[in-house]
Coordinates of C-alpha atoms in Angstrom, one line a residue:
M1289 CA -49.7 46.6 15.9
S1290 CA -50.8 45.2 12.1
R1291 CA -48.2 42.8 10.0
N1292 CA -47.3 44.7 7.8
H1293 CA -46.1 47.4 10.4
L1294 CA -44.1 44.6 11.8
A1295 CA -42.6 43.7 8.8
W1296 CA -41.5 47.1 7.7
V1297 CA -40.1 47.6 11.6
L1298 CA -38.1 44.3 10.8
V1299 CA -36.7 44.9 7.8
A1300 CA -35.7 48.6 8.7
G1301 CA -33.7 47.2 11.9
L1302 CA -31.8 44.7 9.9
P1303 CA -28.8 47.3 9.0
L1304 CA -28.5 48.3 12.6
V1305 CA -28.2 44.7 13.6
G1306 CA -25.0 44.5 11.0
A1307 CA -23.6 47.7 12.6
C1308 CA -23.2 46.7 15.8
K1309 CA -21.0 43.3 15.1
P1310 CA -17.4 44.0 16.0
H1311 CA -15.4 45.0 14.0
E1312 CA -11.8 42.3 13.0
P1313 CA -8.9 43.7 12.5
A1314 CA -7.4 44.1 8.7
E1315 CA -5.0 42.3 8.0
T1316 CA -1.9 43.3 8.5
Q1317 CA 0.7 41.4 5.9
A1318 CA -0.8 41.1 2.4
E1319 CA 0.4 37.5 0.7
S1320 CA 1.8 38.3 -3.2
A1321 CA 0.4 35.4 -5.8
A1322 CA 4.5 34.5 -5.7
D1323 CA 4.5 33.8 -2.5
V1324 CA 2.2 31.0 -2.0
V1325 CA 3.6 27.9 -2.5
P1326 CA 0.5 25.3 -2.5
S1327 CA 1.3 21.7 -0.7
A1328 CA -0.9 18.8 -1.9
T1329 CA -4.1 18.5 0.1
P1330 CA -6.8 15.8 0.5
G1331 CA -9.5 17.5 -1.0
E1332 CA -10.6 20.4 -2.1
I1333 CA -12.2 23.3 0.3
A1334 CA -14.3 25.6 -0.7
G1335 CA -13.5 29.2 -0.6
V1336 CA -9.6 31.1 0.0
D1337 CA -7.9 30.6 3.0
N1338 CA -5.1 33.2 3.3
N1339 CA -3.5 31.5 6.3
N1340 CA -3.2 28.1 4.9
P1341 CA -0.6 28.2 1.6
S1342 CA -2.0 25.4 0.4
D1343 CA -5.6 27.1 -0.3
I1344 CA -5.9 28.6 -3.6
S1345 CA -8.0 30.1 -5.8
G1346 CA -9.9 27.7 -8.6
A1347 CA -8.4 30.0 -11.0
K1348 CA -5.0 30.5 -9.9
A1349 CA -4.6 26.7 -9.9
Q1350 CA -5.6 26.2 -13.2
A1351 CA -3.2 28.6 -14.7
M1352 CA -0.9 26.5 -12.8
I1353 CA -1.2 23.4 -14.8
D1354 CA -1.7 23.5 -18.4
D1355 CA -1.6 20.6 -21.0
V1356 CA -2.7 17.9 -19.2
T1357 CA -2.0 14.7 -21.3
I1358 CA -2.6 11.1 -20.9
G1359 CA -0.5 7.8 -22.7
H1360 CA 1.9 5.5 -23.5
K1361 CA 5.6 6.3 -24.1
V1362 CA 7.1 10.1 -22.4
A1363 CA 9.7 11.4 -24.3
A1364 CA 12.9 12.3 -22.3
D1365 CA 12.0 16.4 -22.6
G1366 CA 9.0 15.0 -20.5
T1367 CA 6.6 15.5 -23.3
M1368 CA 4.3 13.1 -24.6
A1369 CA 4.0 12.9 -28.7
E1370 CA 0.4 12.8 -30.3
A1371 CA 0.8 9.3 -31.5
D1372 CA 2.2 7.8 -28.3
Q1373 CA -1.2 9.4 -26.5
G1374 CA -3.9 7.3 -25.5
D1375 CA -6.9 6.5 -23.1
D1376 CA -6.9 2.5 -24.0
F1377 CA -4.3 0.1 -21.9
A1378 CA -4.1 -4.0 -21.6
P1379 CA -3.5 -4.8 -17.7
G1380 CA 0.2 -4.4 -16.4
D1381 CA 0.6 -1.7 -19.2
P1382 CA 2.2 1.7 -17.5
V1383 CA 0.0 4.7 -17.6
Y1384 CA 1.7 7.8 -18.2
L1385 CA 0.6 11.5 -16.7
T1386 CA 2.3 15.0 -18.3
M1387 CA 1.6 18.2 -18.0
K1388 CA 2.7 21.8 -18.3
V1389 CA 4.0 23.5 -15.1
G1390 CA 6.0 26.1 -15.8
D1391 CA 3.4 28.6 -14.1
A1392 CA 3.6 26.9 -10.9
P1393 CA 5.5 28.4 -7.9
A1394 CA 8.8 25.9 -6.4
G1395 CA 7.9 23.6 -4.3
S1396 CA 4.5 23.7 -5.2
Q1397 CA 2.8 19.9 -4.4
V1398 CA 1.3 18.5 -7.7
K1399 CA -0.5 15.5 -7.1
V1400 CA -2.0 12.4 -8.9
V1401 CA -4.4 10.3 -7.3
W1402 CA -5.7 7.3 -9.4
M1403 CA -9.3 6.0 -9.3
G1404 CA -10.2 2.9 -10.1
P1405 CA -13.8 1.3 -11.1
G1406 CA -16.8 2.4 -8.8
E1407 CA -14.5 5.3 -8.0
A1408 CA -12.4 2.9 -5.7
K1409 CA -8.9 5.3 -4.5
I1410 CA -6.4 2.7 -5.7
G1411 CA -3.3 5.0 -5.4
E1412 CA -1.7 8.6 -5.0
E1413 CA 1.6 10.0 -5.7
A1414 CA 2.8 14.1 -5.3
K1415 CA 5.8 15.6 -6.7
P1416 CA 7.2 19.3 -5.8
V1417 CA 7.7 21.4 -8.7
V1418 CA 11.3 22.0 -8.8
A1419 CA 12.6 25.5 -9.9
G1420 CA 12.7 25.6 -13.8
E1421 CA 10.6 22.9 -14.4
A1422 CA 8.4 22.7 -17.4
T1423 CA 6.9 19.2 -17.6
M1424 CA 5.9 17.4 -15.0
M1425 CA 5.2 13.6 -15.1
F1426 CA 3.3 11.0 -13.6
K1427 CA 3.2 7.3 -13.8
G1428 CA 0.5 4.6 -13.3
D1429 CA 1.2 1.5 -12.8
T1430 CA -1.5 -1.2 -13.9
K1431 CA 0.0 -4.0 -12.3
G1432 CA -2.8 -6.5 -10.7
W1433 CA -5.8 -4.0 -11.9
K1434 CA -8.3 -5.4 -13.2
K1435 CA -10.3 -4.1 -17.1
G1436 CA -12.8 -1.4 -16.6
D1437 CA -13.0 2.6 -16.0
Y1438 CA -10.5 4.3 -14.9
R1439 CA -9.6 8.0 -13.8
A1440 CA -6.6 10.2 -13.1
E1441 CA -7.1 13.6 -10.8
V1442 CA -4.4 16.2 -10.5
W1443 CA -4.6 18.3 -7.5
I1444 CA -2.4 21.2 -7.4
G1445 CA -3.3 22.3 -3.5
D1446 CA -6.2 22.2 -2.5
E1447 CA -7.9 22.7 -6.1
K1448 CA -8.5 19.7 -8.9
V1449 CA -7.4 21.2 -11.7
N1450 CA -7.7 17.7 -14.2
D1451 CA -9.5 14.7 -15.0
Q1452 CA -8.3 12.3 -17.4
H1453 CA -10.6 9.1 -18.5
F1454 CA -8.4 6.0 -19.4
N1455 CA -9.8 2.0 -19.4
L1456 CA -8.2 -1.0 -19.5
T1457 CA -9.3 -3.5 -22.3
D1458 CA -8.0 -6.4 -23.7
K1459 CA -4.6 -6.6 -25.0
S1460 CA -6.1 -5.6 -29.1
G1461 CA -8.1 -2.5 -27.4
A1462 CA -5.0 -1.4 -26.3
G1463 CA -2.7 1.1 -27.5
R1464 CA -5.2 3.6 -28.6

């Protein structure tokens, strides 16, 4: 048998291999998007696992968290005025992170992971979205942190939806 003939036989036989595979039962109960309540997990998981409520699609996660803002002061309503936004802080100054969560289902876990120089994880905090809550605020306590480049990762479920970069600098450069 020639090589070309053998190649054609193999290619023609491939669909038959797939046809012999056992069929898996169909899902009996589909979850609606409103029924999925993501919880904070340690890292992003590729794909979507319908048996794991914390595993949501990236697009769905992005739609749940909006307007992530970093700055120096938060208003009583949980928002941050433009004048209070900025990414330069002095060591010891609090770093505030606000976001809109009105499209996230109640009970969803939103997590912020604080990363320091050299990509070292220096802290994390997770909070559930409360029914009717429009905004959420996290506060980074920089006491004991050294000058340098930092970032805050925002997660919902197993999806990272935002990164906010900031730095700790001399008092003269802070507040911007």
